[in-house]
């Protein structure tokens, strides 16, 4: 069974940092691009960032460029999202998903709240 | 980065069909067959129901079908069931910024 499990969500103040993790099982992790998608309260899904199978290519939505860094460790079947200089508008449920253009497996999400 | 345009809500009675549209531009929906659709029950993980504009993943009911014409994609759900009540999102590859863009989502209510 394919599983993606996110962790690391928390409540932080504006300007703070968090590191989200996503652990995969049930599929060949290093054969897949991986992606972070978020959903702010009452809003729709938003693509955040993705990373190539070998980690050599990464792409970000404009609003997080320079603040978020996506990475992966294929030996640990894990993907990460290092978030810094967090803003109130980064408050969301963050989902980990497998795939580059379409996302066939999703985690249940981890909640990030940025508030003073 | 502007989202793809979806109606905020649609509704239908059990057994009926509904269609959800997804409008984009030549840089995304109109330029590629990389349109996907997701079903999202609040509090759960989103579920892929259509990929590459019209293909269903294994296990997805054939009551879900999709198509694309120019810069507008459409999802049709036939034989509506109570469990179809959910939020539906389209997404597309977008050549500018080499990214993926989602629609704003459509809330389907089964009356």
JSON list of C-alpha atoms in Angstrom, two decimals:
[
{"chain": "A", "resi": 1, "resn": "UNK", "atom": "CA", "xyz": [0.00, 0.00, 0.00]},
{"chain": "A", "resi": 2, "resn": "UNK", "atom": "CA", "xyz": [1.30, 3.44, -0.95]},
{"chain": "A", "resi": 3, "resn": "UNK", "atom": "CA", "xyz": [1.65, 5.80, 1.99]},
{"chain": "A", "resi": 4, "resn": "UNK", "atom": "CA", "xyz": [2.85, 9.36, 2.31]},
{"chain": "A", "resi": 5, "resn": "UNK", "atom": "CA", "xyz": [3.06, 10.71, 5.84]},
{"chain": "A", "resi": 6, "resn": "UNK", "atom": "CA", "xyz": [3.78, 14.36, 6.52]},
{"chain": "A", "resi": 7, "resn": "UNK", "atom": "CA", "xyz": [5.02, 15.78, 9.80]},
{"chain": "A", "resi": 8, "resn": "UNK", "atom": "CA", "xyz": [6.57, 18.92, 11.21]},
{"chain": "A", "resi": 9, "resn": "UNK", "atom": "CA", "xyz": [3.62, 21.27, 11.11]},
{"chain": "A", "resi": 10, "resn": "UNK", "atom": "CA", "xyz": [3.33, 23.65, 14.04]},
{"chain": "A", "resi": 11, "resn": "UNK", "atom": "CA", "xyz": [2.32, 27.14, 15.15]},
{"chain": "A", "resi": 12, "resn": "UNK", "atom": "CA", "xyz": [4.99, 29.76, 14.67]},
{"chain": "A", "resi": 13, "resn": "UNK", "atom": "CA", "xyz": [5.30, 33.53, 14.72]},
{"chain": "A", "resi": 14, "resn": "UNK", "atom": "CA", "xyz": [5.81, 35.57, 11.56]},
{"chain": "A", "resi": 15, "resn": "UNK", "atom": "CA", "xyz": [9.45, 35.46, 10.57]},
{"chain": "A", "resi": 16, "resn": "UNK", "atom": "CA", "xyz": [9.91, 32.02, 12.06]},
{"chain": "A", "resi": 17, "resn": "UNK", "atom": "CA", "xyz": [11.07, 28.77, 10.47]},
{"chain": "A", "resi": 18, "resn": "UNK", "atom": "CA", "xyz": [9.80, 25.21, 10.17]},
{"chain": "A", "resi": 19, "resn": "UNK", "atom": "CA", "xyz": [10.92, 22.05, 8.45]},
{"chain": "A", "resi": 20, "resn": "UNK", "atom": "CA", "xyz": [8.27, 19.75, 7.07]},
{"chain": "A", "resi": 21, "resn": "UNK", "atom": "CA", "xyz": [8.99, 16.10, 6.34]},
{"chain": "A", "resi": 22, "resn": "UNK", "atom": "CA", "xyz": [7.26, 13.53, 4.16]},
{"chain": "A", "resi": 23, "resn": "UNK", "atom": "CA", "xyz": [8.07, 9.84, 4.47]},
{"chain": "A", "resi": 24, "resn": "UNK", "atom": "CA", "xyz": [7.07, 7.52, 1.65]},
{"chain": "A", "resi": 25, "resn": "UNK", "atom": "CA", "xyz": [6.41, 3.80, 1.55]},
{"chain": "A", "resi": 26, "resn": "UNK", "atom": "CA", "xyz": [4.86, 1.29, -0.80]},
{"chain": "A", "resi": 27, "resn": "UNK", "atom": "CA", "xyz": [6.43, 2.56, -4.03]},
{"chain": "A", "resi": 28, "resn": "UNK", "atom": "CA", "xyz": [9.85, 3.17, -5.55]},
{"chain": "A", "resi": 29, "resn": "UNK", "atom": "CA", "xyz": [10.41, 6.65, -4.14]},
{"chain": "A", "resi": 30, "resn": "UNK", "atom": "CA", "xyz": [13.44, 7.54, -6.26]},
{"chain": "A", "resi": 31, "resn": "UNK", "atom": "CA", "xyz": [11.50, 6.88, -9.47]},
{"chain": "A", "resi": 32, "resn": "UNK", "atom": "CA", "xyz": [9.19, 9.82, -8.80]},
{"chain": "A", "resi": 33, "resn": "UNK", "atom": "CA", "xyz": [9.20, 13.57, -8.82]},
{"chain": "A", "resi": 34, "resn": "UNK", "atom": "CA", "xyz": [7.73, 14.75, -5.53]},
{"chain": "A", "resi": 35, "resn": "UNK", "atom": "CA", "xyz": [5.62, 17.80, -4.82]},
{"chain": "A", "resi": 36, "resn": "UNK", "atom": "CA", "xyz": [4.33, 19.96, -1.97]},
{"chain": "A", "resi": 37, "resn": "UNK", "atom": "CA", "xyz": [0.81, 21.36, -2.28]},
{"chain": "A", "resi": 38, "resn": "UNK", "atom": "CA", "xyz": [-0.89, 23.56, 0.31]},
{"chain": "A", "resi": 39, "resn": "UNK", "atom": "CA", "xyz": [-4.39, 24.64, 1.17]},
{"chain": "A", "resi": 40, "resn": "UNK", "atom": "CA", "xyz": [-4.97, 27.80, 3.16]},
{"chain": "A", "resi": 41, "resn": "UNK", "atom": "CA", "xyz": [-8.07, 27.95, 5.37]},
{"chain": "A", "resi": 42, "resn": "UNK", "atom": "CA", "xyz": [-11.17, 28.33, 3.22]},
{"chain": "A", "resi": 43, "resn": "UNK", "atom": "CA", "xyz": [-9.10, 28.42, 0.04]},
{"chain": "A", "resi": 44, "resn": "UNK", "atom": "CA", "xyz": [-8.24, 26.05, -2.77]},
{"chain": "A", "resi": 45, "resn": "UNK", "atom": "CA", "xyz": [-5.22, 23.93, -3.46]},
{"chain": "A", "resi": 46, "resn": "UNK", "atom": "CA", "xyz": [-1.98, 25.67, -4.35]},
{"chain": "A", "resi": 47, "resn": "UNK", "atom": "CA", "xyz": [1.09, 24.05, -5.87]},
{"chain": "A", "resi": 48, "resn": "UNK", "atom": "CA", "xyz": [4.12, 25.06, -3.79]},
{"chain": "A", "resi": 49, "resn": "UNK", "atom": "CA", "xyz": [7.23, 23.28, -5.04]},
{"chain": "A", "resi": 50, "resn": "UNK", "atom": "CA", "xyz": [8.50, 20.13, -6.64]},
{"chain": "A", "resi": 51, "resn": "UNK", "atom": "CA", "xyz": [11.75, 18.20, -6.93]},
{"chain": "A", "resi": 52, "resn": "UNK", "atom": "CA", "xyz": [13.11, 15.84, -9.54]},
{"chain": "A", "resi": 53, "resn": "UNK", "atom": "CA", "xyz": [13.81, 12.18, -8.81]},
{"chain": "A", "resi": 54, "resn": "UNK", "atom": "CA", "xyz": [17.52, 12.80, -8.21]},
{"chain": "A", "resi": 55, "resn": "UNK", "atom": "CA", "xyz": [17.04, 16.17, -6.54]},
{"chain": "A", "resi": 56, "resn": "UNK", "atom": "CA", "xyz": [18.85, 18.03, -9.31]},
{"chain": "A", "resi": 57, "resn": "UNK", "atom": "CA", "xyz": [15.91, 20.18, -10.34]},
{"chain": "A", "resi": 58, "resn": "UNK", "atom": "CA", "xyz": [13.56, 22.12, -8.11]},
{"chain": "A", "resi": 59, "resn": "UNK", "atom": "CA", "xyz": [10.79, 24.59, -8.85]},
{"chain": "A", "resi": 60, "resn": "UNK", "atom": "CA", "xyz": [8.79, 26.93, -6.64]},
{"chain": "A", "resi": 61, "resn": "UNK", "atom": "CA", "xyz": [5.69, 29.10, -6.73]},
{"chain": "A", "resi": 62, "resn": "UNK", "atom": "CA", "xyz": [6.74, 32.75, -6.84]},
{"chain": "A", "resi": 63, "resn": "UNK", "atom": "CA", "xyz": [5.36, 33.55, -3.39]},
{"chain": "A", "resi": 64, "resn": "UNK", "atom": "CA", "xyz": [7.81, 31.19, -1.63]},
{"chain": "A", "resi": 65, "resn": "UNK", "atom": "CA", "xyz": [10.92, 31.63, -3.77]},
{"chain": "A", "resi": 66, "resn": "UNK", "atom": "CA", "xyz": [13.89, 32.57, -1.63]},
{"chain": "A", "resi": 67, "resn": "UNK", "atom": "CA", "xyz": [12.10, 31.52, 1.57]},
{"chain": "A", "resi": 68, "resn": "UNK", "atom": "CA", "xyz": [11.33, 27.81, 1.08]},
{"chain": "A", "resi": 69, "resn": "UNK", "atom": "CA", "xyz": [13.72, 25.04, 0.06]},
{"chain": "A", "resi": 70, "resn": "UNK", "atom": "CA", "xyz": [12.58, 21.62, -1.10]},
{"chain": "A", "resi": 71, "resn": "UNK", "atom": "CA", "xyz": [14.92, 18.67, -0.77]},
{"chain": "A", "resi": 72, "resn": "UNK", "atom": "CA", "xyz": [14.87, 14.90, -0.62]},
{"chain": "A", "resi": 73, "resn": "UNK", "atom": "CA", "xyz": [16.84, 11.97, 0.74]},
{"chain": "A", "resi": 74, "resn": "UNK", "atom": "CA", "xyz": [16.17, 8.93, -1.43]},
{"chain": "A", "resi": 75, "resn": "UNK", "atom": "CA", "xyz": [17.97, 6.61, 0.99]},
{"chain": "A", "resi": 76, "resn": "UNK", "atom": "CA", "xyz": [15.42, 7.59, 3.63]},
{"chain": "A", "resi": 77, "resn": "UNK", "atom": "CA", "xyz": [12.51, 7.77, 1.15]},
{"chain": "A", "resi": 78, "resn": "UNK", "atom": "CA", "xyz": [11.87, 11.23, 2.46]},
{"chain": "A", "resi": 79, "resn": "UNK", "atom": "CA", "xyz": [11.18, 14.70, 1.16]},
{"chain": "A", "resi": 80, "resn": "UNK", "atom": "CA", "xyz": [11.51, 17.93, 3.07]},
{"chain": "A", "resi": 81, "resn": "UNK", "atom": "CA", "xyz": [10.35, 21.52, 2.92]},
{"chain": "A", "resi": 82, "resn": "UNK", "atom": "CA", "xyz": [12.49, 23.99, 4.82]},
{"chain": "A", "resi": 83, "resn": "UNK", "atom": "CA", "xyz": [10.42, 27.09, 5.38]},
{"chain": "A", "resi": 84, "resn": "UNK", "atom": "CA", "xyz": [11.93, 30.32, 6.65]},
{"chain": "A", "resi": 85, "resn": "UNK", "atom": "CA", "xyz": [10.79, 33.91, 7.08]},
{"chain": "A", "resi": 86, "resn": "UNK", "atom": "CA", "xyz": [7.26, 32.57, 7.39]},
{"chain": "A", "resi": 87, "resn": "UNK", "atom": "CA", "xyz": [4.35, 34.89, 6.74]},
{"chain": "A", "resi": 88, "resn": "UNK", "atom": "CA", "xyz": [0.76, 34.86, 7.96]},
{"chain": "A", "resi": 89, "resn": "UNK", "atom": "CA", "xyz": [-0.29, 33.94, 4.42]},
{"chain": "A", "resi": 90, "resn": "UNK", "atom": "CA", "xyz": [1.75, 30.72, 4.61]},
{"chain": "A", "resi": 91, "resn": "UNK", "atom": "CA", "xyz": [-0.82, 29.36, 7.06]},
{"chain": "A", "resi": 92, "resn": "UNK", "atom": "CA", "xyz": [-2.17, 26.21, 5.45]},
{"chain": "A", "resi": 93, "resn": "UNK", "atom": "CA", "xyz": [-2.38, 22.46, 5.44]},
{"chain": "A", "resi": 94, "resn": "UNK", "atom": "CA", "xyz": [0.68, 21.23, 3.56]},
{"chain": "A", "resi": 95, "resn": "UNK", "atom": "CA", "xyz": [0.31, 18.05, 1.53]},
{"chain": "A", "resi": 96, "resn": "UNK", "atom": "CA", "xyz": [3.03, 15.85, 0.17]},
{"chain": "A", "resi": 97, "resn": "UNK", "atom": "CA", "xyz": [2.23, 14.24, -3.19]},
{"chain": "A", "resi": 98, "resn": "UNK", "atom": "CA", "xyz": [3.98, 11.98, -5.66]},
{"chain": "A", "resi": 99, "resn": "UNK", "atom": "CA", "xyz": [4.35, 13.14, -9.24]},
{"chain": "A", "resi": 100, "resn": "UNK", "atom": "CA", "xyz": [5.42, 16.12, -11.25]},
{"chain": "A", "resi": 101, "resn": "UNK", "atom": "CA", "xyz": [2.46, 17.17, -13.36]},
{"chain": "A", "resi": 102, "resn": "UNK", "atom": "CA", "xyz": [-0.28, 15.07, -11.86]},
{"chain": "A", "resi": 103, "resn": "UNK", "atom": "CA", "xyz": [-0.29, 13.69, -8.33]},
{"chain": "A", "resi": 104, "resn": "UNK", "atom": "CA", "xyz": [-1.42, 10.12, -7.92]},
{"chain": "A", "resi": 105, "resn": "UNK", "atom": "CA", "xyz": [-0.75, 9.72, -4.23]},
{"chain": "A", "resi": 106, "resn": "UNK", "atom": "CA", "xyz": [-1.22, 12.21, -1.42]},
{"chain": "A", "resi": 107, "resn": "UNK", "atom": "CA", "xyz": [-0.57, 12.35, 2.27]},
{"chain": "A", "resi": 108, "resn": "UNK", "atom": "CA", "xyz": [-3.14, 13.53, 4.78]},
{"chain": "A", "resi": 109, "resn": "UNK", "atom": "CA", "xyz": [-1.33, 16.78, 5.35]},
{"chain": "A", "resi": 110, "resn": "UNK", "atom": "CA", "xyz": [0.34, 18.65, 8.18]},
{"chain": "A", "resi": 111, "resn": "UNK", "atom": "CA", "xyz": [-0.88, 22.01, 9.48]},
{"chain": "A", "resi": 112, "resn": "UNK", "atom": "CA", "xyz": [1.25, 25.13, 9.59]},
{"chain": "A", "resi": 113, "resn": "UNK", "atom": "CA", "xyz": [-0.10, 28.15, 11.43]},
{"chain": "A", "resi": 114, "resn": "UNK", "atom": "CA", "xyz": [1.73, 31.45, 11.27]},
{"chain": "A", "resi": 115, "resn": "UNK", "atom": "CA", "xyz": [0.35, 33.96, 13.73]},
{"chain": "A", "resi": 116, "resn": "UNK", "atom": "CA", "xyz": [1.52, 36.51, 16.24]},
{"chain": "B", "resi": 1, "resn": "UNK", "atom": "CA", "xyz": [0.34, 33.16, -10.60]},
{"chain": "B", "resi": 2, "resn": "UNK", "atom": "CA", "xyz": [-3.38, 33.20, -11.44]},
{"chain": "B", "resi": 3, "resn": "UNK", "atom": "CA", "xyz": [-5.38, 30.08, -10.83]},
{"chain": "B", "resi": 4, "resn": "UNK", "atom": "CA", "xyz": [-7.40, 28.33, -13.47]},
{"chain": "B", "resi": 5, "resn": "UNK", "atom": "CA", "xyz": [-11.06, 29.40, -13.46]},
{"chain": "B", "resi": 6, "resn": "UNK", "atom": "CA", "xyz": [-13.69, 27.04, -12.12]},
{"chain": "B", "resi": 7, "resn": "UNK", "atom": "CA", "xyz": [-17.28, 27.72, -11.03]},
{"chain": "B", "resi": 8, "resn": "UNK", "atom": "CA", "xyz": [-17.49, 28.08, -7.28]},
{"chain": "B", "resi": 9, "resn": "UNK", "atom": "CA", "xyz": [-20.31, 25.58, -6.98]},
{"chain": "B", "resi": 10, "resn": "UNK", "atom": "CA", "xyz": [-22.48, 23.16, -8.91]},
{"chain": "B", "resi": 11, "resn": "UNK", "atom": "CA", "xyz": [-25.29, 20.92, -7.78]},
{"chain": "B", "resi": 12, "resn": "UNK", "atom": "CA", "xyz": [-27.35, 18.02, -8.98]},
{"chain": "B", "resi": 13, "resn": "UNK", "atom": "CA", "xyz": [-29.76, 15.39, -7.78]},
{"chain": "B", "resi": 14, "resn": "UNK", "atom": "CA", "xyz": [-28.86, 11.73, -7.34]},
{"chain": "B", "resi": 15, "resn": "UNK", "atom": "CA", "xyz": [-28.69, 9.98, -10.70]},
{"chain": "B", "resi": 16, "resn": "UNK", "atom": "CA", "xyz": [-28.20, 13.19, -12.66]},
{"chain": "B", "resi": 17, "resn": "UNK", "atom": "CA", "xyz": [-25.06, 14.40, -14.39]},
{"chain": "B", "resi": 18, "resn": "UNK", "atom": "CA", "xyz": [-23.09, 17.54, -13.72]},
{"chain": "B", "resi": 19, "resn": "UNK", "atom": "CA", "xyz": [-20.22, 19.16, -15.60]},
{"chain": "B", "resi": 20, "resn": "UNK", "atom": "CA", "xyz": [-17.50, 21.31, -14.09]},
{"chain": "B", "resi": 21, "resn": "UNK", "atom": "CA", "xyz": [-15.49, 23.60, -16.33]},
{"chain": "B", "resi": 22, "resn": "UNK", "atom": "CA", "xyz": [-11.89, 24.70, -15.96]},
{"chain": "B", "resi": 23, "resn": "UNK", "atom": "CA", "xyz": [-10.71, 27.65, -18.02]},
{"chain": "B", "resi": 24, "resn": "UNK", "atom": "CA", "xyz": [-7.09, 28.46, -18.60]},
{"chain": "B", "resi": 25, "resn": "UNK", "atom": "CA", "xyz": [-4.83, 29.96, -21.22]},
{"chain": "B", "resi": 26, "resn": "UNK", "atom": "CA", "xyz": [-2.60, 28.87, -24.06]},
{"chain": "B", "resi": 27, "resn": "UNK", "atom": "CA", "xyz": [0.25, 28.62, -21.55]},
{"chain": "B", "resi": 28, "resn": "UNK", "atom": "CA", "xyz": [-1.47, 25.90, -19.56]},
{"chain": "B", "resi": 29, "resn": "UNK", "atom": "CA", "xyz": [-4.75, 24.14, -20.39]},
{"chain": "B", "resi": 30, "resn": "UNK", "atom": "CA", "xyz": [-4.70, 25.25, -24.02]},
{"chain": "B", "resi": 31, "resn": "UNK", "atom": "CA", "xyz": [-1.12, 24.29, -24.65]},
{"chain": "B", "resi": 32, "resn": "UNK", "atom": "CA", "xyz": [-0.89, 20.82, -23.16]},
{"chain": "B", "resi": 33, "resn": "UNK", "atom": "CA", "xyz": [-2.87, 17.68, -22.48]},
{"chain": "B", "resi": 34, "resn": "UNK", "atom": "CA", "xyz": [-1.56, 17.73, -18.91]},
{"chain": "B", "resi": 35, "resn": "UNK", "atom": "CA", "xyz": [-4.86, 18.53, -17.23]},
{"chain": "B", "resi": 36, "resn": "UNK", "atom": "CA", "xyz": [-5.74, 16.63, -14.08]},
{"chain": "B", "resi": 37, "resn": "UNK", "atom": "CA", "xyz": [-8.78, 16.52, -11.83]},
{"chain": "B", "resi": 38, "resn": "UNK", "atom": "CA", "xyz": [-8.92, 15.82, -8.11]},
{"chain": "B", "resi": 39, "resn": "UNK", "atom": "CA", "xyz": [-11.74, 15.00, -5.72]},
{"chain": "B", "resi": 40, "resn": "UNK", "atom": "CA", "xyz": [-11.26, 16.36, -2.22]},
{"chain": "B", "resi": 41, "resn": "UNK", "atom": "CA", "xyz": [-13.44, 15.50, 0.71]},
{"chain": "B", "resi": 42, "resn": "UNK", "atom": "CA", "xyz": [-12.62, 18.07, 3.43]},
{"chain": "B", "resi": 43, "resn": "UNK", "atom": "CA", "xyz": [-10.27, 16.68, 6.02]},
{"chain": "B", "resi": 44, "resn": "UNK", "atom": "CA", "xyz": [-9.06, 13.90, 3.76]},
{"chain": "B", "resi": 45, "resn": "UNK", "atom": "CA", "xyz": [-6.29, 13.57, 1.22]},
{"chain": "B", "resi": 46, "resn": "UNK", "atom": "CA", "xyz": [-7.16, 14.73, -2.30]},
{"chain": "B", "resi": 47, "resn": "UNK", "atom": "CA", "xyz": [-7.72, 11.93, -4.79]},
{"chain": "B", "resi": 48, "resn": "UNK", "atom": "CA", "xyz": [-6.64, 11.90, -8.43]},
{"chain": "B", "resi": 49, "resn": "UNK", "atom": "CA", "xyz": [-9.61, 11.05, -10.66]},
{"chain": "B", "resi": 50, "resn": "UNK", "atom": "CA", "xyz": [-8.42, 12.17, -14.10]},
{"chain": "B", "resi": 51, "resn": "UNK", "atom": "CA", "xyz": [-4.93, 12.65, -15.56]},
{"chain": "B", "resi": 52, "resn": "UNK", "atom": "CA", "xyz": [-3.66, 13.76, -18.95]},
{"chain": "B", "resi": 53, "resn": "UNK", "atom": "CA", "xyz": [-7.00, 15.38, -19.70]},
{"chain": "B", "resi": 54, "resn": "UNK", "atom": "CA", "xyz": [-9.15, 12.27, -19.98]},
{"chain": "B", "resi": 55, "resn": "UNK", "atom": "CA", "xyz": [-7.55, 9.20, -18.44]},
{"chain": "B", "resi": 56, "resn": "UNK", "atom": "CA", "xyz": [-8.88, 7.57, -15.28]},
{"chain": "B", "resi": 57, "resn": "UNK", "atom": "CA", "xyz": [-6.50, 5.94, -12.79]},
{"chain": "B", "resi": 58, "resn": "UNK", "atom": "CA", "xyz": [-7.20, 2.35, -11.91]},
{"chain": "B", "resi": 59, "resn": "UNK", "atom": "CA", "xyz": [-10.06, 2.10, -9.44]},
{"chain": "B", "resi": 60, "resn": "UNK", "atom": "CA", "xyz": [-11.79, 5.35, -10.42]},
{"chain": "B", "resi": 61, "resn": "UNK", "atom": "CA", "xyz": [-15.39, 4.89, -11.48]},
{"chain": "B", "resi": 62, "resn": "UNK", "atom": "CA", "xyz": [-16.25, 5.34, -15.14]},
{"chain": "B", "resi": 63, "resn": "UNK", "atom": "CA", "xyz": [-18.94, 7.74, -13.95]},
{"chain": "B", "resi": 64, "resn": "UNK", "atom": "CA", "xyz": [-16.12, 10.30, -14.04]},
{"chain": "B", "resi": 65, "resn": "UNK", "atom": "CA", "xyz": [-15.15, 11.48, -17.51]},
{"chain": "B", "resi": 66, "resn": "UNK", "atom": "CA", "xyz": [-13.27, 14.48, -18.82]},
{"chain": "B", "resi": 67, "resn": "UNK", "atom": "CA", "xyz": [-12.40, 16.31, -21.97]},
{"chain": "B", "resi": 68, "resn": "UNK", "atom": "CA", "xyz": [-10.55, 19.37, -23.21]},
{"chain": "B", "resi": 69, "resn": "UNK", "atom": "CA", "xyz": [-11.27, 21.87, -25.94]},
{"chain": "B", "resi": 70, "resn": "UNK", "atom": "CA", "xyz": [-8.90, 24.72, -26.62]},
{"chain": "B", "resi": 71, "resn": "UNK", "atom": "CA", "xyz": [-8.18, 26.35, -23.26]},
{"chain": "B", "resi": 72, "resn": "UNK", "atom": "CA", "xyz": [-11.12, 24.88, -21.37]},
{"chain": "B", "resi": 73, "resn": "UNK", "atom": "CA", "xyz": [-11.24, 21.48, -19.73]},
{"chain": "B", "resi": 74, "resn": "UNK", "atom": "CA", "xyz": [-14.38, 19.81, -18.39]},
{"chain": "B", "resi": 75, "resn": "UNK", "atom": "CA", "xyz": [-15.16, 17.11, -15.86]},
{"chain": "B", "resi": 76, "resn": "UNK", "atom": "CA", "xyz": [-18.48, 15.29, -16.08]},
{"chain": "B", "resi": 77, "resn": "UNK", "atom": "CA", "xyz": [-19.83, 13.18, -13.26]},
{"chain": "B", "resi": 78, "resn": "UNK", "atom": "CA", "xyz": [-22.73, 11.00, -14.28]},
{"chain": "B", "resi": 79, "resn": "UNK", "atom": "CA", "xyz": [-25.14, 9.03, -12.11]},
{"chain": "B", "resi": 80, "resn": "UNK", "atom": "CA", "xyz": [-24.54, 11.33, -9.15]},
{"chain": "B", "resi": 81, "resn": "UNK", "atom": "CA", "xyz": [-24.22, 9.64, -5.79]},
{"chain": "B", "resi": 82, "resn": "UNK", "atom": "CA", "xyz": [-24.24, 11.12, -2.30]},
{"chain": "B", "resi": 83, "resn": "UNK", "atom": "CA", "xyz": [-20.56, 10.33, -1.85]},
{"chain": "B", "resi": 84, "resn": "UNK", "atom": "CA", "xyz": [-19.69, 12.45, -4.87]},
{"chain": "B", "resi": 85, "resn": "UNK", "atom": "CA", "xyz": [-20.37, 15.52, -2.76]},
{"chain": "B", "resi": 86, "resn": "UNK", "atom": "CA", "xyz": [-16.91, 17.04, -2.42]},
{"chain": "B", "resi": 87, "resn": "UNK", "atom": "CA", "xyz": [-14.65, 19.76, -3.74]},
{"chain": "B", "resi": 88, "resn": "UNK", "atom": "CA", "xyz": [-13.23, 19.23, -7.22]},
{"chain": "B", "resi": 89, "resn": "UNK", "atom": "CA", "xyz": [-10.05, 20.82, -8.51]},
{"chain": "B", "resi": 90, "resn": "UNK", "atom": "CA", "xyz": [-8.53, 20.93, -11.94]},
{"chain": "B", "resi": 91, "resn": "UNK", "atom": "CA", "xyz": [-4.83, 21.44, -12.49]},
{"chain": "B", "resi": 92, "resn": "UNK", "atom": "CA", "xyz": [-2.56, 21.90, -15.44]},
{"chain": "B", "resi": 93, "resn": "UNK", "atom": "CA", "xyz": [1.07, 22.08, -16.31]},
{"chain": "B", "resi": 94, "resn": "UNK", "atom": "CA", "xyz": [2.01, 25.68, -17.02]},
{"chain": "B", "resi": 95, "resn": "UNK", "atom": "CA", "xyz": [4.96, 26.43, -19.26]},
{"chain": "B", "resi": 96, "resn": "UNK", "atom": "CA", "xyz": [5.66, 29.81, -17.76]},
{"chain": "B", "resi": 97, "resn": "UNK", "atom": "CA", "xyz": [7.73, 29.22, -14.63]},
{"chain": "B", "resi": 98, "resn": "UNK", "atom": "CA", "xyz": [7.67, 25.46, -15.35]},
{"chain": "B", "resi": 99, "resn": "UNK", "atom": "CA", "xyz": [5.07, 24.83, -12.72]},
{"chain": "B", "resi": 100, "resn": "UNK", "atom": "CA", "xyz": [1.65, 23.41, -12.03]},
{"chain": "B", "resi": 101, "resn": "UNK", "atom": "CA", "xyz": [-1.41, 25.56, -11.48]},
{"chain": "B", "resi": 102, "resn": "UNK", "atom": "CA", "xyz": [-4.68, 24.58, -9.80]},
{"chain": "B", "resi": 103, "resn": "UNK", "atom": "CA", "xyz": [-8.16, 25.87, -10.34]},
{"chain": "B", "resi": 104, "resn": "UNK", "atom": "CA", "xyz": [-9.93, 27.61, -7.51]},
{"chain": "B", "resi": 105, "resn": "UNK", "atom": "CA", "xyz": [-12.06, 24.56, -6.82]},
{"chain": "B", "resi": 106, "resn": "UNK", "atom": "CA", "xyz": [-15.74, 23.72, -7.29]},
{"chain": "B", "resi": 107, "resn": "UNK", "atom": "CA", "xyz": [-17.99, 22.56, -4.49]},
{"chain": "B", "resi": 108, "resn": "UNK", "atom": "CA", "xyz": [-20.35, 19.86, -5.70]},
{"chain": "B", "resi": 109, "resn": "UNK", "atom": "CA", "xyz": [-23.57, 19.51, -3.75]},
{"chain": "B", "resi": 110, "resn": "UNK", "atom": "CA", "xyz": [-25.72, 16.43, -4.25]},
{"chain": "B", "resi": 111, "resn": "UNK", "atom": "CA", "xyz": [-29.25, 17.58, -3.51]}
]
